[in-house]
């Protein structure tokens, strides 16, 4: 903590004590703006004190108990242990942390003398079922609207005094929108293994409605703590908006955060001003930064004040001279472009909305401006993908390299092109939630095709996903409660997944390699994200036909996907 700026140290030991846990290493957790935001929000609440904990570094794994960063306090002594989970592949770490904290893994084996164990984050909002046996309750939705009501309910039901946990969980499920208590629901399965029903017990609601902040104007989401020991170094992060209008069919952010919401330029200007007092570099965060109204004006002002800027994402079709000047003036040496697919056909299938010309133009402008290196993101294993589509990745990279060389010669310096080749994992609440994931053998073959095609091209480097980890992510992302058995077995076998999948009686291929029917009841259907399932099915069919769809208009009068119809007063 000696290198941190902004650490919150509470001297008041009264009230609810919360251990906020990121189930990965410190540098990963502190790079996550959502984790930092929840830390600040809980500490701002009356009667609550929040400390942080992380997966211990490898050198610390023999420590007898996991403790918090602020006061070296054992997790078992807190009133609440709250996991912030962004990625499914961190699920095994949740079990490791609970065990190292000296707590029973199963929620059913923890009583009123144990902390309440809760979890939230994007991964949980998509589908929490793989963790349902280990978590007392999930907070599904956005923390700005969820946390105040959640902690009010805890205090009203005397949780800090060791009140009755069953009574507390019933009250949370009944009274707080966005709280999901797995013990209050019973799944029933058909003979073929598919879900027949998901039945609420007692007073639990039939569906759990995500909690959402209708407007972001009342909340500023930015770094609470700045430290060099993160992915971004000494960068002050500012969230410019939430959600994305473009509706890429593989991406959950374009659907679960509908409609996209942006903060005002004045609000962001104030946040950037606050950040400039602790850092010279400001990171603008959001799934659609380039769609922010007045973004160029905001950037120009920040540059005029001597600040450096970085962006979490910029679309190739949005890159122009103004944006590129911001990158160049901020000392950016590597710019990122995400074509995602090599062929125009595949980009129509995924509704990417950019063309090959957009990509080539962006690459040329970047290199001509003096930014020497380019990173390209592609996916393999997408629905309807053919061998020609995989070869098209190689062809597009070669075209980019040609543009790259031509633009670099004038500057007498040739940089590098880095390819990030990722395995497509179908996600809940997207139009591709029904599709079967590609097999490991097929994905390996496609990676080999791209590697061989690029092998002899100088200054091009390829980093490819490990297909096995993509399959595990898919299993945990689309599984029902039975996948909790697989997760616990993997924990018992110390993360040996090949052995786990051999020993488990649960068939992992049922969740990973099986195509679902449109009318199948899915394990995450009990979550109400506002989007009509029929809209996702319509988008799926448009994808199969290679038809694109327009961006989300974020208009209250629109009823196309159902979100605005459900949220309008």
XYZ file of C-alpha atoms in Angstrom:
569
model
C 0.000 0.000 0.000
C 3.012 2.303 0.278
C 2.782 3.089 -3.449
C -0.968 3.803 -3.402
C -2.569 7.225 -3.594
C -6.149 7.428 -2.311
C -6.257 4.468 0.082
C -9.242 4.714 2.431
C -8.321 4.097 6.061
C -11.235 4.078 8.459
C -10.614 4.711 12.135
C -14.224 3.909 13.021
C -14.566 0.217 13.818
C -18.322 0.439 14.344
C -20.966 -0.698 11.884
C -20.851 -3.409 9.244
C -17.364 -4.623 8.382
C -17.027 -5.625 4.737
C -14.140 -7.478 3.106
C -14.262 -6.711 -0.621
C -12.418 -9.490 -2.443
C -11.152 -9.610 -6.007
C -10.508 -13.289 -6.848
C -7.204 -12.682 -8.594
C -3.845 -11.049 -7.871
C -3.509 -7.484 -6.618
C -2.351 -6.009 -9.930
C -5.344 -7.537 -11.756
C -7.902 -6.435 -9.170
C -6.570 -2.905 -8.851
C -6.708 -2.545 -12.648
C -10.470 -3.115 -12.461
C -12.421 0.134 -12.226
C -15.580 -1.640 -11.068
C -13.748 -3.133 -8.082
C -12.331 0.245 -7.102
C -15.732 1.877 -7.476
C -17.463 -0.585 -5.146
C -14.678 -0.084 -2.585
C -15.310 3.656 -2.574
C -19.108 3.310 -2.592
C -19.257 0.993 0.421
C -16.903 3.190 2.421
C -19.121 6.173 1.619
C -22.197 4.495 3.111
C -23.130 5.330 6.697
C -22.389 2.484 9.067
C -20.155 0.442 6.742
C -16.381 0.020 6.567
C -14.763 -1.742 3.616
C -11.303 -3.296 3.311
C -9.764 -5.100 0.333
C -8.416 -8.606 -0.140
C -6.977 -10.428 -3.143
C -5.817 -13.858 -4.197
C -2.453 -14.191 -2.453
C 0.660 -13.901 -4.580
C 2.412 -17.242 -5.189
C 4.988 -16.507 -2.483
C 2.148 -16.051 0.040
C 0.174 -19.212 -0.676
C 1.442 -20.911 2.485
C 0.069 -18.153 4.701
C -2.267 -19.685 7.321
C -5.172 -17.297 6.635
C -6.029 -14.774 3.960
C -6.208 -11.242 5.368
C -7.212 -7.769 4.210
C -4.767 -5.261 2.815
C -5.702 -2.318 5.039
C -5.521 -3.894 8.502
C -4.248 -7.443 7.963
C -7.573 -8.693 9.333
C -8.716 -12.314 8.734
C -11.708 -12.557 6.394
C -13.591 -14.828 8.778
C -13.958 -11.939 11.228
C -15.926 -9.683 8.860
C -19.700 -9.322 8.730
C -19.745 -9.542 4.922
C -17.341 -11.041 2.403
C -18.158 -9.531 -0.999
C -16.595 -10.962 -4.161
C -16.309 -8.717 -7.223
C -16.164 -11.091 -10.200
C -15.638 -9.979 -13.783
C -14.422 -13.209 -15.392
C -15.632 -16.794 -15.188
C -12.092 -18.166 -15.147
C -11.679 -16.560 -11.702
C -14.439 -18.776 -10.242
C -11.971 -21.428 -8.990
C -10.140 -18.704 -7.071
C -13.338 -17.940 -5.145
C -13.237 -21.435 -3.672
C -9.521 -21.166 -2.911
C -10.050 -17.893 -1.051
C -12.971 -19.243 0.983
C -10.907 -22.260 1.987
C -7.875 -20.155 2.870
C -10.155 -17.916 4.935
C -11.075 -20.968 7.002
C -14.716 -21.018 5.878
C -16.849 -23.944 4.681
C -17.110 -23.843 0.895
C -20.790 -24.716 0.713
C -23.237 -21.948 1.593
C -25.489 -24.536 3.253
C -22.728 -25.351 5.760
C -22.175 -21.769 6.878
C -24.293 -20.554 9.792
C -25.087 -17.248 11.462
C -21.643 -17.080 13.085
C -19.993 -17.009 9.665
C -19.785 -13.931 7.435
C -22.472 -13.397 4.824
C -20.808 -14.313 1.511
C -22.073 -12.304 -1.465
C -20.921 -11.849 -5.048
C -21.517 -9.406 -7.875
C -19.935 -8.236 -11.102
C -20.495 -8.763 -14.803
C -19.864 -12.524 -14.741
C -22.541 -12.976 -12.069
C -24.996 -10.757 -13.927
C -24.717 -13.032 -16.974
C -25.176 -16.326 -15.123
C -24.293 -17.013 -11.471
C -25.329 -20.678 -11.391
C -21.865 -22.278 -11.400
C -21.183 -20.496 -8.082
C -24.665 -20.949 -6.617
C -23.621 -23.639 -4.116
C -20.919 -21.441 -2.593
C -22.461 -17.945 -2.425
C -25.218 -16.905 0.010
C -26.614 -14.263 -2.334
C -25.729 -12.507 -5.566
C -26.092 -8.803 -6.299
C -27.217 -8.608 -9.922
C -26.936 -5.189 -11.478
C -25.212 -1.881 -10.992
C -23.722 -1.021 -7.624
C -24.888 2.601 -7.614
C -28.513 1.550 -7.267
C -28.020 -1.782 -5.497
C -25.609 -1.186 -2.621
C -27.573 1.402 -0.583
C -30.719 -0.766 -0.489
C -28.689 -3.908 0.217
C -26.881 -2.442 3.228
C -30.052 -0.814 4.551
C -31.647 -4.263 4.576
C -28.624 -5.765 6.356
C -28.830 -3.183 9.130
C -32.601 -3.458 9.480
C -32.284 -7.205 9.954
C -29.463 -6.993 12.486
C -26.856 -8.860 10.470
C -23.899 -7.284 12.296
C -25.269 -8.665 15.548
C -25.308 -12.210 14.139
C -28.985 -12.297 13.245
C -30.765 -15.241 11.693
C -29.216 -15.774 8.247
C -32.241 -17.496 6.690
C -34.494 -14.635 7.758
C -31.979 -12.119 6.402
C -31.685 -13.851 3.025
C -35.462 -14.063 2.680
C -35.740 -10.345 3.433
C -33.029 -9.486 0.908
C -34.674 -11.538 -1.852
C -38.092 -10.073 -1.095
C -37.203 -6.412 -0.515
C -34.083 -5.577 -2.563
C -34.301 -5.525 -6.360
C -31.366 -7.363 -7.905
C -30.668 -9.756 -5.019
C -30.650 -13.438 -5.961
C -30.596 -16.059 -3.194
C -29.912 -19.502 -4.745
C -31.315 -21.365 -1.717
C -34.744 -19.868 -2.457
C -35.019 -21.463 -5.920
C -35.333 -25.082 -6.998
C -34.439 -26.249 -10.521
C -36.144 -29.266 -12.078
C -34.609 -31.163 -14.976
C -36.013 -33.235 -17.821
C -34.893 -36.737 -18.682
C -32.639 -35.317 -21.408
C -30.861 -33.068 -18.896
C -32.389 -29.776 -20.002
C -34.017 -27.446 -17.500
C -37.759 -28.071 -17.059
C -38.501 -25.383 -14.464
C -36.844 -22.962 -12.067
C -39.208 -22.625 -9.126
C -39.098 -19.878 -6.483
C -39.704 -20.900 -2.871
C -41.478 -18.924 -0.132
C -41.577 -15.187 -0.918
C -38.856 -15.196 -3.569
C -39.770 -13.428 -6.831
C -40.239 -15.583 -9.928
C -37.580 -13.553 -11.735
C -34.749 -11.394 -10.417
C -34.737 -7.980 -12.033
C -31.290 -6.465 -12.498
C -30.773 -3.267 -10.556
C -29.862 -0.436 -12.893
C -28.913 3.206 -12.489
C -31.336 4.954 -14.836
C -28.911 7.842 -15.291
C -25.196 8.193 -14.656
C -25.373 11.941 -14.047
C -25.581 11.472 -10.263
C -22.526 9.216 -10.105
C -18.922 9.735 -11.145
C -17.048 6.492 -11.695
C -13.295 6.990 -11.555
C -10.177 5.663 -9.852
C -10.307 5.698 -6.079
C -6.701 4.539 -5.764
C -3.845 5.197 -8.183
C -0.875 2.844 -8.012
C 1.918 1.932 -10.440
C 1.304 -1.769 -9.752
C -1.559 -2.195 -12.231
C -1.949 -2.931 -15.924
C -2.325 0.801 -16.553
C 0.482 2.072 -14.311
C -0.052 5.500 -12.802
C -3.198 6.187 -14.838
C -6.349 7.771 -13.442
C -9.348 5.962 -14.937
C -12.619 7.733 -15.750
C -15.720 5.897 -16.997
C -17.264 7.970 -19.790
C -20.341 5.815 -20.272
C -21.856 2.383 -19.868
C -23.011 0.050 -22.596
C -22.464 0.149 -26.336
C -24.932 1.033 -29.104
C -23.397 -1.102 -31.859
C -24.783 -4.501 -30.864
C -21.939 -6.816 -31.876
C -23.668 -10.157 -31.481
C -20.852 -11.874 -29.578
C -20.523 -9.135 -26.948
C -22.590 -9.050 -23.758
C -21.824 -5.358 -23.081
C -23.944 -4.352 -26.059
C -27.002 -6.086 -24.598
C -26.959 -6.302 -20.788
C -26.190 -2.589 -20.398
C -28.850 -1.342 -22.817
C -29.613 1.402 -23.447
C -26.106 2.891 -23.626
C -25.722 5.820 -21.243
C -23.089 8.538 -21.437
C -21.994 11.095 -18.893
C -22.126 14.783 -19.727
C -19.017 16.606 -20.902
C -19.175 18.863 -17.832
C -19.257 15.885 -15.470
C -16.321 14.270 -17.249
C -14.380 17.528 -17.351
C -14.726 17.752 -13.580
C -13.615 14.130 -13.136
C -10.584 14.650 -15.370
C -9.713 17.768 -13.392
C -9.814 15.775 -10.159
C -7.643 13.092 -11.707
C -5.049 15.590 -12.909
C -4.145 16.325 -9.288
C -2.897 12.743 -8.779
C -1.831 11.585 -12.268
C -0.655 13.000 -15.568
C -2.286 10.252 -17.585
C -6.064 9.891 -17.807
C -7.632 6.676 -19.088
C -11.098 7.095 -20.613
C -13.012 3.863 -20.024
C -16.128 2.545 -21.745
C -17.293 0.075 -24.357
C -17.991 2.912 -26.815
C -15.697 5.822 -25.941
C -15.689 7.208 -29.483
C -19.514 7.476 -29.417
C -19.442 9.937 -26.511
C -20.880 13.301 -27.575
C -18.219 16.050 -27.353
C -15.427 13.485 -26.945
C -13.090 15.387 -29.267
C -13.671 18.678 -27.479
C -13.038 16.988 -24.146
C -9.789 15.470 -25.416
C -8.574 18.760 -26.873
C -9.083 20.497 -23.550
C -7.238 17.758 -21.647
C -4.292 17.926 -24.046
C -4.192 21.713 -23.729
C -3.823 21.240 -19.980
C -0.784 19.017 -20.491
C -2.494 15.701 -19.759
C -1.944 12.439 -21.610
C -4.970 10.359 -22.604
C -5.599 6.706 -23.321
C -8.762 4.930 -24.447
C -10.118 1.519 -23.489
C -11.517 1.143 -27.003
C -11.789 3.052 -30.282
C -13.579 1.716 -33.350
C -11.682 1.657 -36.631
C -14.464 3.590 -38.368
C -14.238 6.341 -35.722
C -10.492 6.914 -35.998
C -9.788 10.210 -37.690
C -7.082 12.872 -37.608
C -8.384 14.365 -34.351
C -8.395 11.070 -32.427
C -5.034 10.048 -33.812
C -3.520 13.384 -32.783
C -4.733 12.724 -29.234
C -3.001 9.331 -29.280
C 0.205 10.723 -30.764
C 0.364 13.683 -28.376
C -0.195 11.320 -25.447
C 2.871 9.291 -26.375
C 0.966 6.201 -27.471
C 3.315 3.729 -29.164
C 0.822 0.940 -29.853
C -2.724 1.464 -31.115
C -5.396 -1.228 -31.106
C -7.834 -2.118 -33.888
C -10.438 -4.873 -33.496
C -11.645 -6.183 -36.878
C -12.737 -9.333 -34.926
C -13.219 -11.257 -38.185
C -11.187 -11.475 -41.361
C -13.953 -11.547 -43.963
C -16.703 -9.071 -44.726
C -19.192 -11.947 -44.501
C -18.203 -12.817 -40.942
C -18.312 -9.165 -39.890
C -21.900 -9.048 -41.142
C -22.703 -12.201 -39.155
C -21.381 -10.660 -35.931
C -22.836 -7.222 -36.778
C -19.434 -5.567 -36.384
C -20.348 -2.638 -38.582
C -16.865 -1.901 -39.943
C -15.425 -2.711 -43.354
C -12.028 -3.801 -44.595
C -11.521 -0.292 -45.957
C -12.160 1.126 -42.461
C -9.465 -1.138 -41.027
C -6.885 -0.389 -43.736
C -7.532 3.350 -43.570
C -7.158 3.337 -39.780
C -3.886 1.392 -39.969
C -2.467 3.778 -42.549
C -3.422 6.894 -40.592
C -1.961 5.523 -37.361
C 1.418 4.685 -38.856
C 1.605 7.911 -40.883
C 0.998 9.892 -37.698
C 4.036 8.327 -36.022
C 2.408 5.565 -33.959
C 4.726 2.685 -34.912
C 2.934 -0.408 -33.600
C -0.522 -1.866 -34.143
C -2.347 -4.558 -32.198
C -5.163 -6.434 -33.963
C -7.905 -8.487 -32.308
C -9.485 -11.418 -34.150
C -11.745 -14.299 -33.133
C -11.981 -17.853 -34.389
C -14.807 -20.321 -33.898
C -17.587 -17.838 -34.648
C -20.988 -19.171 -35.763
C -21.143 -20.159 -39.464
C -17.350 -19.752 -39.802
C -15.744 -21.574 -42.740
C -12.153 -22.374 -43.670
C -12.273 -19.419 -46.062
C -13.193 -17.090 -43.186
C -10.164 -18.278 -41.208
C -7.896 -17.794 -44.227
C -9.371 -14.304 -44.564
C -7.731 -13.381 -41.240
C -4.336 -14.121 -42.787
C -5.261 -12.224 -45.956
C -6.398 -9.150 -44.021
C -3.240 -9.115 -41.901
C -1.159 -9.266 -45.079
C -3.072 -6.294 -46.498
C -2.576 -4.383 -43.254
C 1.137 -5.241 -43.367
C 1.344 -3.879 -46.922
C -0.255 -0.594 -45.824
C 1.936 -0.653 -42.723
C 5.140 -0.969 -44.770
C 4.149 1.701 -47.250
C 3.323 4.182 -44.491
C 6.416 3.262 -42.447
C 8.955 3.811 -45.243
C 8.407 7.552 -45.222
C 9.306 7.610 -41.525
C 12.258 5.222 -42.042
C 11.126 3.074 -39.148
C 9.110 -0.137 -39.150
C 7.246 -1.139 -36.026
C 5.417 -4.348 -35.150
C 1.989 -5.789 -35.790
C 0.740 -7.971 -32.931
C -2.180 -10.316 -33.527
C -4.357 -11.413 -30.610
C -6.290 -14.487 -31.758
C -9.120 -15.344 -29.378
C -11.474 -18.309 -29.214
C -15.116 -17.268 -29.448
C -17.043 -18.190 -26.289
C -20.861 -17.916 -26.560
C -22.253 -15.808 -23.708
C -25.656 -15.531 -22.005
C -27.900 -12.621 -23.009
C -26.378 -12.341 -26.471
C -27.852 -13.506 -29.796
C -25.267 -16.312 -29.794
C -26.313 -17.729 -26.406
C -27.872 -20.742 -28.166
C -24.907 -21.809 -30.319
C -22.516 -24.680 -29.698
C -18.935 -23.683 -29.054
C -16.373 -24.907 -31.552
C -14.458 -28.034 -30.534
C -10.955 -27.864 -29.091
C -9.565 -29.820 -32.047
C -11.190 -27.463 -34.548
C -9.947 -24.361 -32.725
C -6.410 -25.754 -32.582
C -6.538 -26.431 -36.315
C -7.694 -22.870 -37.035
C -4.950 -21.415 -34.852
C -2.434 -23.528 -36.778
C -3.825 -22.206 -40.077
C -3.331 -18.598 -38.995
C 0.121 -19.316 -37.522
C 1.313 -21.010 -40.694
C -0.093 -18.227 -42.841
C 1.740 -15.520 -40.910
C 4.919 -17.407 -39.997
C 7.155 -15.971 -42.715
C 5.937 -12.390 -42.443
C 8.506 -10.257 -40.590
C 7.466 -7.904 -37.783
C 4.203 -9.775 -37.217
C 3.715 -11.562 -33.900
C 0.826 -13.848 -33.006
C -0.581 -14.532 -29.538
C -3.306 -17.178 -29.538
C -5.772 -18.307 -26.885
C -5.493 -21.778 -25.394
C -8.737 -23.458 -26.594
C -9.002 -25.572 -23.440
C -9.416 -22.437 -21.304
C -12.088 -21.174 -23.668
C -14.017 -24.395 -23.115
C -13.753 -24.037 -19.340
C -14.949 -20.443 -19.587
C -17.920 -21.572 -21.681
C -18.732 -24.337 -19.195
C -18.797 -21.899 -16.272
C -20.580 -19.190 -18.259
C -23.455 -21.316 -19.610
C -23.725 -24.006 -16.944
C -26.588 -24.733 -14.573
C -26.237 -25.673 -10.898
C -24.754 -29.046 -11.718
C -21.569 -27.332 -12.920
C -20.903 -26.364 -9.287
C -19.978 -30.030 -8.758
C -17.357 -29.736 -11.501
C -16.016 -26.529 -9.979
C -15.660 -28.097 -6.537
C -13.938 -31.167 -7.967
C -11.477 -28.920 -9.840
C -10.741 -27.215 -6.531
C -10.142 -30.559 -4.813
C -7.793 -31.566 -7.645
C -5.868 -28.275 -7.255
C -6.919 -26.877 -10.610
C -6.141 -29.975 -12.680
C -8.909 -29.470 -15.235
C -8.076 -32.378 -17.574
C -8.316 -34.750 -14.619
C -11.447 -32.978 -13.367
C -13.287 -33.409 -16.659
C -12.313 -37.099 -16.731
C -13.493 -37.805 -13.182
C -16.691 -35.780 -12.981
C -19.993 -37.578 -13.619
C -21.341 -34.311 -15.062
C -20.954 -34.124 -18.847
C -19.228 -30.813 -19.607
C -19.891 -31.180 -23.358
C -23.611 -30.855 -22.601
C -22.993 -27.195 -21.714
C -20.178 -26.396 -24.142
C -20.712 -28.284 -27.406
C -24.510 -28.565 -27.531
C -26.627 -26.208 -29.636
C -29.748 -25.084 -27.745
C -33.204 -24.799 -29.232
C -34.682 -21.303 -29.212
C -37.529 -22.352 -26.901
C -35.291 -24.120 -24.339
C -35.438 -22.789 -20.773
C -31.898 -21.546 -20.135
C -30.232 -21.545 -16.693
C -30.030 -17.724 -16.687
C -33.577 -17.044 -17.882
C -34.665 -16.188 -14.326
C -32.622 -12.959 -14.597
C -34.603 -10.067 -16.057
C -32.158 -7.836 -17.911
C -35.002 -6.063 -19.660
C -34.239 -7.527 -23.085
C -36.918 -9.631 -24.743
C -35.667 -13.138 -25.467
C -37.540 -12.929 -28.761
C -35.344 -9.980 -29.777
C -32.183 -12.004 -29.150
C -33.671 -14.862 -31.191
C -34.450 -12.445 -34.008
C -30.856 -11.186 -33.949
C -29.604 -14.778 -33.984
C -31.632 -15.526 -37.106
C -30.399 -12.331 -38.768
C -26.843 -13.458 -37.997
C -27.428 -16.838 -39.635
C -28.736 -14.985 -42.693
C -25.723 -12.625 -42.695
C -27.922 -9.570 -42.134
C -26.791 -6.592 -40.072
C -28.871 -4.544 -37.628
C -28.730 -0.813 -36.854
C -27.189 0.499 -33.623
C -29.329 0.945 -30.512
C -30.877 4.433 -30.721
C -31.068 4.796 -26.894
C -34.487 6.355 -27.406
C -37.235 5.948 -24.791
C -39.812 5.662 -27.572
C -38.053 2.619 -29.080
C -39.518 -0.794 -28.267
C -37.329 -2.967 -30.485
C -35.374 -4.919 -27.828
C -37.749 -4.300 -24.921
C -35.386 -2.556 -22.497
C -36.756 0.969 -22.871
C -40.323 -0.321 -22.839
C -39.654 -2.056 -19.511
C -37.813 0.873 -17.909
C -39.916 3.794 -19.116
C -42.045 5.405 -16.372
